[in-house]
PDB file of C-alpha atoms in Angstrom:
ATOM      1  CA  ASP A   1     -25.062  77.243 219.057  1.00 66.00           C
ATOM      2  CA  GLN A   2     -24.561  73.676 220.307  1.00 80.00           C
ATOM      3  CA  GLN A   3     -24.019  74.032 224.103  1.00 93.00           C
ATOM      4  CA  VAL A   4     -23.910  70.312 224.691  1.00 96.00           C
ATOM      5  CA  LYS A   5     -21.954  68.091 222.398  1.00 96.00           C
ATOM      6  CA  GLN A   6     -21.821  64.374 221.999  1.00 96.00           C
ATOM      7  CA  ASN A   7     -19.095  63.945 219.341  1.00 91.00           C
ATOM      8  CA  SER A   8     -19.412  60.137 218.888  1.00 94.00           C
ATOM      9  CA  PRO A   9     -22.548  59.315 216.872  1.00 94.00           C
ATOM     10  CA  SER A  10     -22.145  55.661 217.683  1.00 96.00           C
ATOM     11  CA  LEU A  11     -20.302  53.189 219.806  1.00 97.00           C
ATOM     12  CA  SER A  12     -20.019  49.403 219.534  1.00 98.00           C
ATOM     13  CA  VAL A  13     -18.956  47.388 222.617  1.00 98.00           C
ATOM     14  CA  GLN A  14     -18.692  43.688 223.402  1.00 98.00           C
ATOM     15  CA  GLU A  15     -21.113  42.303 226.057  1.00 98.00           C
ATOM     16  CA  GLY A  16     -19.373  42.272 229.380  1.00 97.00           C
ATOM     17  CA  ARG A  17     -16.939  45.112 228.614  1.00 98.00           C
ATOM     18  CA  ILE A  18     -17.105  48.719 229.628  1.00 98.00           C
ATOM     19  CA  SER A  19     -18.943  51.254 227.578  1.00 98.00           C
ATOM     20  CA  ILE A  20     -17.763  54.848 227.841  1.00 98.00           C
ATOM     21  CA  LEU A  21     -20.020  57.624 226.406  1.00 98.00           C
ATOM     22  CA  ASN A  22     -18.647  61.106 226.369  1.00 98.00           C
ATOM     23  CA  CYS A  23     -20.177  64.589 226.562  1.00 98.00           C
ATOM     24  CA  ASP A  24     -18.716  68.106 226.445  1.00 98.00           C
ATOM     25  CA  TYR A  25     -20.493  71.416 227.231  1.00 97.00           C
ATOM     26  CA  THR A  26     -19.720  74.979 226.736  1.00 96.00           C
ATOM     27  CA  ASN A  27     -21.978  76.919 229.070  1.00 92.00           C
ATOM     28  CA  SER A  28     -20.352  77.399 232.440  1.00 92.00           C
ATOM     29  CA  MET A  29     -23.750  78.173 233.985  1.00 90.00           C
ATOM     30  CA  PHE A  30     -24.860  74.645 233.791  1.00 92.00           C
ATOM     31  CA  ASP A  31     -25.145  73.199 237.301  1.00 90.00           C
ATOM     32  CA  TYR A  32     -26.890  69.855 236.751  1.00 91.00           C
ATOM     33  CA  PHE A  33     -26.205  67.147 234.226  1.00 94.00           C
ATOM     34  CA  LEU A  34     -28.229  64.103 233.325  1.00 93.00           C
ATOM     35  CA  TRP A  35     -28.028  61.060 231.057  1.00 96.00           C
ATOM     36  CA  TYR A  36     -31.190  59.713 229.418  1.00 96.00           C
ATOM     37  CA  LYS A  37     -31.517  56.457 227.564  1.00 97.00           C
ATOM     38  CA  LYS A  38     -33.902  56.144 224.591  1.00 95.00           C
ATOM     39  CA  TYR A  39     -35.374  53.271 222.674  1.00 94.00           C
ATOM     40  CA  PRO A  40     -36.935  53.676 219.301  1.00 90.00           C
ATOM     41  CA  ALA A  41     -40.581  55.088 219.269  1.00 87.00           C
ATOM     42  CA  GLU A  42     -40.381  55.681 222.997  1.00 92.00           C
ATOM     43  CA  GLY A  43     -39.642  58.752 225.198  1.00 94.00           C
ATOM     44  CA  PRO A  44     -36.266  59.274 226.906  1.00 95.00           C
ATOM     45  CA  THR A  45     -35.848  57.499 230.242  1.00 94.00           C
ATOM     46  CA  PHE A  46     -33.926  59.021 233.054  1.00 92.00           C
ATOM     47  CA  LEU A  47     -30.769  57.067 233.844  1.00 95.00           C
ATOM     48  CA  ILE A  48     -28.434  58.924 236.163  1.00 95.00           C
ATOM     49  CA  SER A  49     -27.533  62.510 237.052  1.00 92.00           C
ATOM     50  CA  ILE A  50     -24.853  64.584 238.761  1.00 94.00           C
ATOM     51  CA  SER A  51     -24.775  67.944 240.368  1.00 91.00           C
ATOM     52  CA  SER A  52     -21.919  70.395 239.638  1.00 92.00           C
ATOM     53  CA  ILE A  53     -20.770  70.225 243.238  1.00 92.00           C
ATOM     54  CA  LYS A  54     -19.823  66.525 242.720  1.00 94.00           C
ATOM     55  CA  ASP A  55     -17.341  64.746 240.473  1.00 96.00           C
ATOM     56  CA  LYS A  56     -18.751  61.298 240.508  1.00 97.00           C
ATOM     57  CA  ASN A  57     -22.120  59.564 240.934  1.00 97.00           C
ATOM     58  CA  GLU A  58     -22.657  55.947 240.900  1.00 97.00           C
ATOM     59  CA  ASP A  59     -25.783  53.803 240.525  1.00 96.00           C
ATOM     60  CA  GLY A  60     -25.381  50.086 240.043  1.00 97.00           C
ATOM     61  CA  ARG A  61     -23.684  49.526 236.695  1.00 98.00           C
ATOM     62  CA  PHE A  62     -23.831  53.187 235.861  1.00 98.00           C
ATOM     63  CA  THR A  63     -21.289  55.791 236.908  1.00 98.00           C
ATOM     64  CA  VAL A  64     -21.246  59.418 235.791  1.00 98.00           C
ATOM     65  CA  PHE A  65     -18.027  61.456 235.975  1.00 98.00           C
ATOM     66  CA  LEU A  66     -17.963  65.207 235.781  1.00 98.00           C
ATOM     67  CA  ASN A  67     -14.727  67.248 235.111  1.00 97.00           C
ATOM     68  CA  LYS A  68     -15.849  70.889 235.480  1.00 96.00           C
ATOM     69  CA  SER A  69     -12.484  72.386 234.513  1.00 96.00           C
ATOM     70  CA  ALA A  70     -12.567  70.576 231.110  1.00 97.00           C
ATOM     71  CA  LYS A  71     -16.350  71.021 230.793  1.00 97.00           C
ATOM     72  CA  HIS A  72     -16.653  67.209 230.193  1.00 97.00           C
ATOM     73  CA  LEU A  73     -18.759  64.419 231.466  1.00 97.00           C
ATOM     74  CA  SER A  74     -18.791  60.734 230.769  1.00 98.00           C
ATOM     75  CA  LEU A  75     -21.104  57.747 231.456  1.00 98.00           C
ATOM     76  CA  HIS A  76     -19.472  54.376 232.220  1.00 98.00           C
ATOM     77  CA  ILE A  77     -21.522  51.217 231.964  1.00 98.00           C
ATOM     78  CA  VAL A  78     -19.948  48.161 233.485  1.00 97.00           C
ATOM     79  CA  PRO A  79     -20.479  45.455 232.473  1.00 98.00           C
ATOM     80  CA  SER A  80     -22.319  46.282 229.319  1.00 98.00           C
ATOM     81  CA  GLN A  81     -25.347  44.138 228.426  1.00 97.00           C
ATOM     82  CA  PRO A  82     -27.284  43.703 225.168  1.00 97.00           C
ATOM     83  CA  GLY A  83     -30.257  45.343 226.655  1.00 96.00           C
ATOM     84  CA  ASP A  84     -28.204  48.461 227.040  1.00 97.00           C
ATOM     85  CA  SER A  85     -28.337  48.953 223.259  1.00 97.00           C
ATOM     86  CA  ALA A  86     -30.045  52.283 222.774  1.00 97.00           C
ATOM     87  CA  VAL A  87     -29.531  55.913 222.155  1.00 96.00           C
ATOM     88  CA  TYR A  88     -27.899  57.790 225.083  1.00 98.00           C
ATOM     89  CA  PHE A  89     -28.528  61.533 225.476  1.00 96.00           C
ATOM     90  CA  CYS A  90     -26.501  63.770 227.697  1.00 96.00           C
ATOM     91  CA  ALA A  91     -28.459  66.801 229.026  1.00 94.00           C
ATOM     92  CA  ALA A  92     -27.658  69.837 231.120  1.00 94.00           C
ATOM     93  CA  SER A  93     -29.571  72.404 233.031  1.00 90.00           C
ATOM     94  CA  ALA A  94     -28.665  75.985 233.978  1.00 85.00           C
ATOM     95  CA  GLU A  95     -31.438  76.371 236.559  1.00 71.00           C
ATOM     96  CA  TYR A  96     -32.584  73.675 238.843  1.00 61.00           C
ATOM     97  CA  GLY A  97     -35.854  72.085 237.562  1.00 57.00           C
ATOM     98  CA  ASN A  98     -36.098  74.071 234.344  1.00 76.00           C
ATOM     99  CA  LYS A  99     -35.285  73.447 230.642  1.00 88.00           C
ATOM    100  CA  LEU A 100     -32.882  70.780 229.646  1.00 92.00           C
ATOM    101  CA  VAL A 101     -30.300  71.261 226.890  1.00 94.00           C
ATOM    102  CA  PHE A 102     -29.674  67.934 225.040  1.00 95.00           C
ATOM    103  CA  GLY A 103     -26.752  66.660 223.050  1.00 95.00           C
ATOM    104  CA  ALA A 104     -27.367  64.979 219.753  1.00 94.00           C
ATOM    105  CA  GLY A 105     -27.132  61.457 221.175  1.00 95.00           C
ATOM    106  CA  THR A 106     -24.821  58.473 220.843  1.00 97.00           C
ATOM    107  CA  ILE A 107     -26.085  55.144 219.573  1.00 97.00           C
ATOM    108  CA  LEU A 108     -24.756  52.325 221.806  1.00 98.00           C
ATOM    109  CA  ARG A 109     -24.609  48.791 220.356  1.00 98.00           C
ATOM    110  CA  VAL A 110     -23.742  46.042 222.790  1.00 98.00           C
ATOM    111  CA  LYS A 111     -22.804  42.888 220.851  1.00 96.00           C
ATOM    112  CA  SER A 112     -23.354  39.494 222.452  1.00 92.00           C
TER     113      SER A 112
ATOM    114  CA  ASN B   1     -49.162  55.438 238.950  1.00 52.00           C
ATOM    115  CA  ALA B   2     -49.463  56.163 235.279  1.00 73.00           C
ATOM    116  CA  GLY B   3     -46.663  57.799 233.452  1.00 92.00           C
ATOM    117  CA  VAL B   4     -46.841  60.863 231.173  1.00 96.00           C
ATOM    118  CA  MET B   5     -49.468  60.258 228.451  1.00 96.00           C
ATOM    119  CA  GLN B   6     -49.359  61.783 225.070  1.00 98.00           C
ATOM    120  CA  ASN B   7     -51.807  61.581 222.377  1.00 97.00           C
ATOM    121  CA  PRO B   8     -52.096  61.012 219.507  1.00 97.00           C
ATOM    122  CA  ARG B   9     -48.879  58.865 219.138  1.00 97.00           C
ATOM    123  CA  HIS B  10     -48.918  59.560 215.419  1.00 97.00           C
ATOM    124  CA  LEU B  11     -50.374  62.540 213.582  1.00 98.00           C
ATOM    125  CA  VAL B  12     -50.599  63.192 209.856  1.00 98.00           C
ATOM    126  CA  ARG B  13     -51.449  66.577 208.542  1.00 98.00           C
ATOM    127  CA  ARG B  14     -51.423  68.279 205.204  1.00 98.00           C
ATOM    128  CA  ARG B  15     -49.629  71.658 204.819  1.00 97.00           C
ATOM    129  CA  GLY B  16     -51.729  74.388 206.123  1.00 97.00           C
ATOM    130  CA  GLN B  17     -53.730  72.374 208.608  1.00 98.00           C
ATOM    131  CA  GLU B  18     -53.684  72.649 212.364  1.00 98.00           C
ATOM    132  CA  ALA B  19     -52.024  70.114 214.660  1.00 98.00           C
ATOM    133  CA  ARG B  20     -52.976  69.662 218.299  1.00 98.00           C
ATOM    134  CA  LEU B  21     -50.789  67.628 220.541  1.00 98.00           C
ATOM    135  CA  ARG B  22     -51.996  66.607 224.021  1.00 98.00           C
ATOM    136  CA  CYS B  23     -49.973  65.847 227.154  1.00 98.00           C
ATOM    137  CA  SER B  24     -51.253  64.602 230.514  1.00 97.00           C
ATOM    138  CA  PRO B  25     -48.576  64.833 233.161  1.00 96.00           C
ATOM    139  CA  MET B  26     -47.954  62.234 235.758  1.00 94.00           C
ATOM    140  CA  LYS B  27     -50.306  62.377 238.761  1.00 91.00           C
ATOM    141  CA  GLY B  28     -49.245  65.075 241.205  1.00 86.00           C
ATOM    142  CA  HIS B  29     -47.020  66.813 238.694  1.00 89.00           C
ATOM    143  CA  SER B  30     -47.667  70.506 238.132  1.00 88.00           C
ATOM    144  CA  HIS B  31     -44.823  71.357 235.656  1.00 91.00           C
ATOM    145  CA  VAL B  32     -44.959  70.498 232.011  1.00 95.00           C
ATOM    146  CA  TYR B  33     -42.239  70.872 229.364  1.00 96.00           C
ATOM    147  CA  TRP B  34     -42.422  70.359 225.598  1.00 98.00           C
ATOM    148  CA  TYR B  35     -39.493  69.444 223.485  1.00 98.00           C
ATOM    149  CA  ARG B  36     -39.101  68.761 219.772  1.00 97.00           C
ATOM    150  CA  GLN B  37     -36.747  66.207 218.157  1.00 95.00           C
ATOM    151  CA  LEU B  38     -35.927  66.620 214.481  1.00 91.00           C
ATOM    152  CA  PRO B  39     -34.490  63.586 212.596  1.00 83.00           C
ATOM    153  CA  GLU B  40     -30.824  62.878 213.576  1.00 80.00           C
ATOM    154  CA  GLU B  41     -30.865  65.529 216.336  1.00 85.00           C
ATOM    155  CA  GLY B  42     -31.273  65.745 220.012  1.00 89.00           C
ATOM    156  CA  LEU B  43     -34.361  67.105 221.803  1.00 95.00           C
ATOM    157  CA  LYS B  44     -34.734  70.863 221.731  1.00 96.00           C
ATOM    158  CA  PHE B  45     -36.658  72.724 224.451  1.00 95.00           C
ATOM    159  CA  MET B  46     -39.721  74.574 223.333  1.00 97.00           C
ATOM    160  CA  VAL B  47     -41.783  75.672 226.366  1.00 96.00           C
ATOM    161  CA  TYR B  48     -42.251  75.209 230.065  1.00 94.00           C
ATOM    162  CA  LEU B  49     -45.625  75.685 231.728  1.00 94.00           C
ATOM    163  CA  GLN B  50     -47.275  75.357 235.019  1.00 92.00           C
ATOM    164  CA  LYS B  51     -50.951  75.342 235.543  1.00 90.00           C
ATOM    165  CA  GLU B  52     -52.480  78.370 233.715  1.00 91.00           C
ATOM    166  CA  ASN B  53     -49.037  79.916 233.297  1.00 93.00           C
ATOM    167  CA  ILE B  54     -46.316  80.065 230.714  1.00 94.00           C
ATOM    168  CA  ILE B  55     -43.029  80.182 232.594  1.00 91.00           C
ATOM    169  CA  ASP B  56     -40.522  80.023 229.682  1.00 92.00           C
ATOM    170  CA  GLU B  57     -41.345  79.948 226.024  1.00 94.00           C
ATOM    171  CA  SER B  58     -37.866  80.903 224.744  1.00 92.00           C
ATOM    172  CA  GLY B  59     -37.636  77.800 222.554  1.00 94.00           C
ATOM    173  CA  MET B  60     -40.952  78.249 220.879  1.00 95.00           C
ATOM    174  CA  PRO B  61     -41.100  79.679 217.324  1.00 94.00           C
ATOM    175  CA  LYS B  62     -42.648  83.070 217.451  1.00 90.00           C
ATOM    176  CA  GLU B  63     -45.360  82.346 214.862  1.00 95.00           C
ATOM    177  CA  ARG B  64     -47.875  79.463 214.459  1.00 97.00           C
ATOM    178  CA  PHE B  65     -46.916  77.737 217.680  1.00 98.00           C
ATOM    179  CA  SER B  66     -48.762  78.068 220.972  1.00 97.00           C
ATOM    180  CA  ALA B  67     -49.051  76.106 224.254  1.00 97.00           C
ATOM    181  CA  GLU B  68     -51.410  76.051 227.156  1.00 96.00           C
ATOM    182  CA  PHE B  69     -51.800  74.049 230.477  1.00 96.00           C
ATOM    183  CA  PRO B  70     -55.261  74.867 231.697  1.00 94.00           C
ATOM    184  CA  LYS B  71     -56.438  74.402 235.289  1.00 91.00           C
ATOM    185  CA  GLU B  72     -58.325  71.337 234.268  1.00 91.00           C
ATOM    186  CA  GLY B  73     -57.295  68.998 231.496  1.00 93.00           C
ATOM    187  CA  PRO B  74     -54.150  68.113 229.574  1.00 96.00           C
ATOM    188  CA  SER B  75     -51.446  70.562 228.295  1.00 97.00           C
ATOM    189  CA  ILE B  76     -51.913  71.254 224.561  1.00 98.00           C
ATOM    190  CA  LEU B  77     -49.267  72.165 222.023  1.00 98.00           C
ATOM    191  CA  ARG B  78     -50.920  73.851 218.921  1.00 98.00           C
ATOM    192  CA  ILE B  79     -49.291  74.319 215.621  1.00 98.00           C
ATOM    193  CA  GLN B  80     -51.183  76.297 213.115  1.00 98.00           C
ATOM    194  CA  GLN B  81     -50.796  76.221 209.342  1.00 98.00           C
ATOM    195  CA  VAL B  82     -48.236  73.328 209.542  1.00 98.00           C
ATOM    196  CA  VAL B  83     -45.404  73.180 207.099  1.00 97.00           C
ATOM    197  CA  ARG B  84     -43.167  70.213 206.099  1.00 95.00           C
ATOM    198  CA  GLY B  85     -40.475  71.530 208.457  1.00 94.00           C
ATOM    199  CA  ASP B  86     -42.732  70.954 211.379  1.00 96.00           C
ATOM    200  CA  SER B  87     -42.394  67.121 210.863  1.00 96.00           C
ATOM    201  CA  ALA B  88     -40.767  65.919 214.103  1.00 96.00           C
ATOM    202  CA  ALA B  89     -41.297  63.922 217.246  1.00 97.00           C
ATOM    203  CA  TYR B  90     -42.701  66.177 220.021  1.00 98.00           C
ATOM    204  CA  PHE B  91     -42.015  65.079 223.533  1.00 98.00           C
ATOM    205  CA  CYS B  92     -43.795  66.208 226.711  1.00 97.00           C
ATOM    206  CA  ALA B  93     -42.131  65.860 230.176  1.00 96.00           C
ATOM    207  CA  SER B  94     -43.542  66.557 233.590  1.00 94.00           C
ATOM    208  CA  SER B  95     -42.044  67.119 236.937  1.00 89.00           C
ATOM    209  CA  PRO B  96     -43.417  67.629 240.515  1.00 83.00           C
ATOM    210  CA  LEU B  97     -43.470  70.908 242.387  1.00 69.00           C
ATOM    211  CA  ARG B  98     -39.977  72.300 242.486  1.00 64.00           C
ATOM    212  CA  LEU B  99     -38.442  72.338 245.873  1.00 61.00           C
ATOM    213  CA  ALA B 100     -36.172  75.206 246.739  1.00 57.00           C
ATOM    214  CA  GLY B 101     -32.541  74.580 245.914  1.00 57.00           C
ATOM    215  CA  GLY B 102     -33.399  71.222 244.427  1.00 60.00           C
ATOM    216  CA  TYR B 103     -33.596  69.497 241.050  1.00 69.00           C
ATOM    217  CA  ASN B 104     -36.760  67.759 239.997  1.00 72.00           C
ATOM    218  CA  GLU B 105     -36.299  65.063 237.418  1.00 82.00           C
ATOM    219  CA  GLN B 106     -38.447  65.409 234.316  1.00 89.00           C
ATOM    220  CA  PHE B 107     -40.257  62.294 233.237  1.00 92.00           C
ATOM    221  CA  PHE B 108     -40.920  62.002 229.484  1.00 96.00           C
ATOM    222  CA  GLY B 109     -43.935  60.757 227.617  1.00 97.00           C
ATOM    223  CA  PRO B 110     -43.761  58.451 224.561  1.00 96.00           C
ATOM    224  CA  GLY B 111     -43.984  61.347 222.013  1.00 97.00           C
ATOM    225  CA  THR B 112     -46.112  62.323 219.258  1.00 98.00           C
ATOM    226  CA  ARG B 113     -44.677  61.906 215.757  1.00 97.00           C
ATOM    227  CA  LEU B 114     -46.045  64.581 213.474  1.00 97.00           C
ATOM    228  CA  THR B 115     -45.824  64.045 209.742  1.00 97.00           C
ATOM    229  CA  VAL B 116     -46.715  66.971 207.397  1.00 97.00           C
ATOM    230  CA  LEU B 117     -47.535  65.872 203.885  1.00 96.00           C
TER     231      LEU B 117
END
């Protein structure tokens, strides 16, 4: 039962352009959503989050959009940089502060 | 302020042996979570602990796996009689005391990569 889905295994983007990573979820009880970035042989690093009472949260080059009716969220990175190349995981929580449910991840490659 | 520490970083065991994975949370954090990542998959929740208490172990296999977070010392994830299917990356995360109505970010350690021969 895959409650959080990232349907694109990989994405390739030119440096300076926008990267858009997508995530869909099925559990309507999820009330907090997060994006993590992961480099090989390292643990996930928190990037940005959004509460279900909002539809947008911005932090520098990173913006997360939440569409509750479609059960869909996306991460926009503008402008993309080569250092952004990593695996990006979408995660969701049904209870504040408790377990996270992760998607399978999307490999982002930013070409210079 | 040191981050979440995990050791060992790499662990090789033969089938039937025991594996012990350690996690030291960030200073001041009293909540610990364990996740497992199988190849080509996302992280899967295993267990959530506070000091001396297991809060949620709904993701932990019923047999061979156990976890503890004692009053003193690191959190331990123990896997008895390992099998090849236990080969995975095991990540620990910690968070501070949860405030009412709020969300506390989980900070992840670098992981322990377990290989079962």
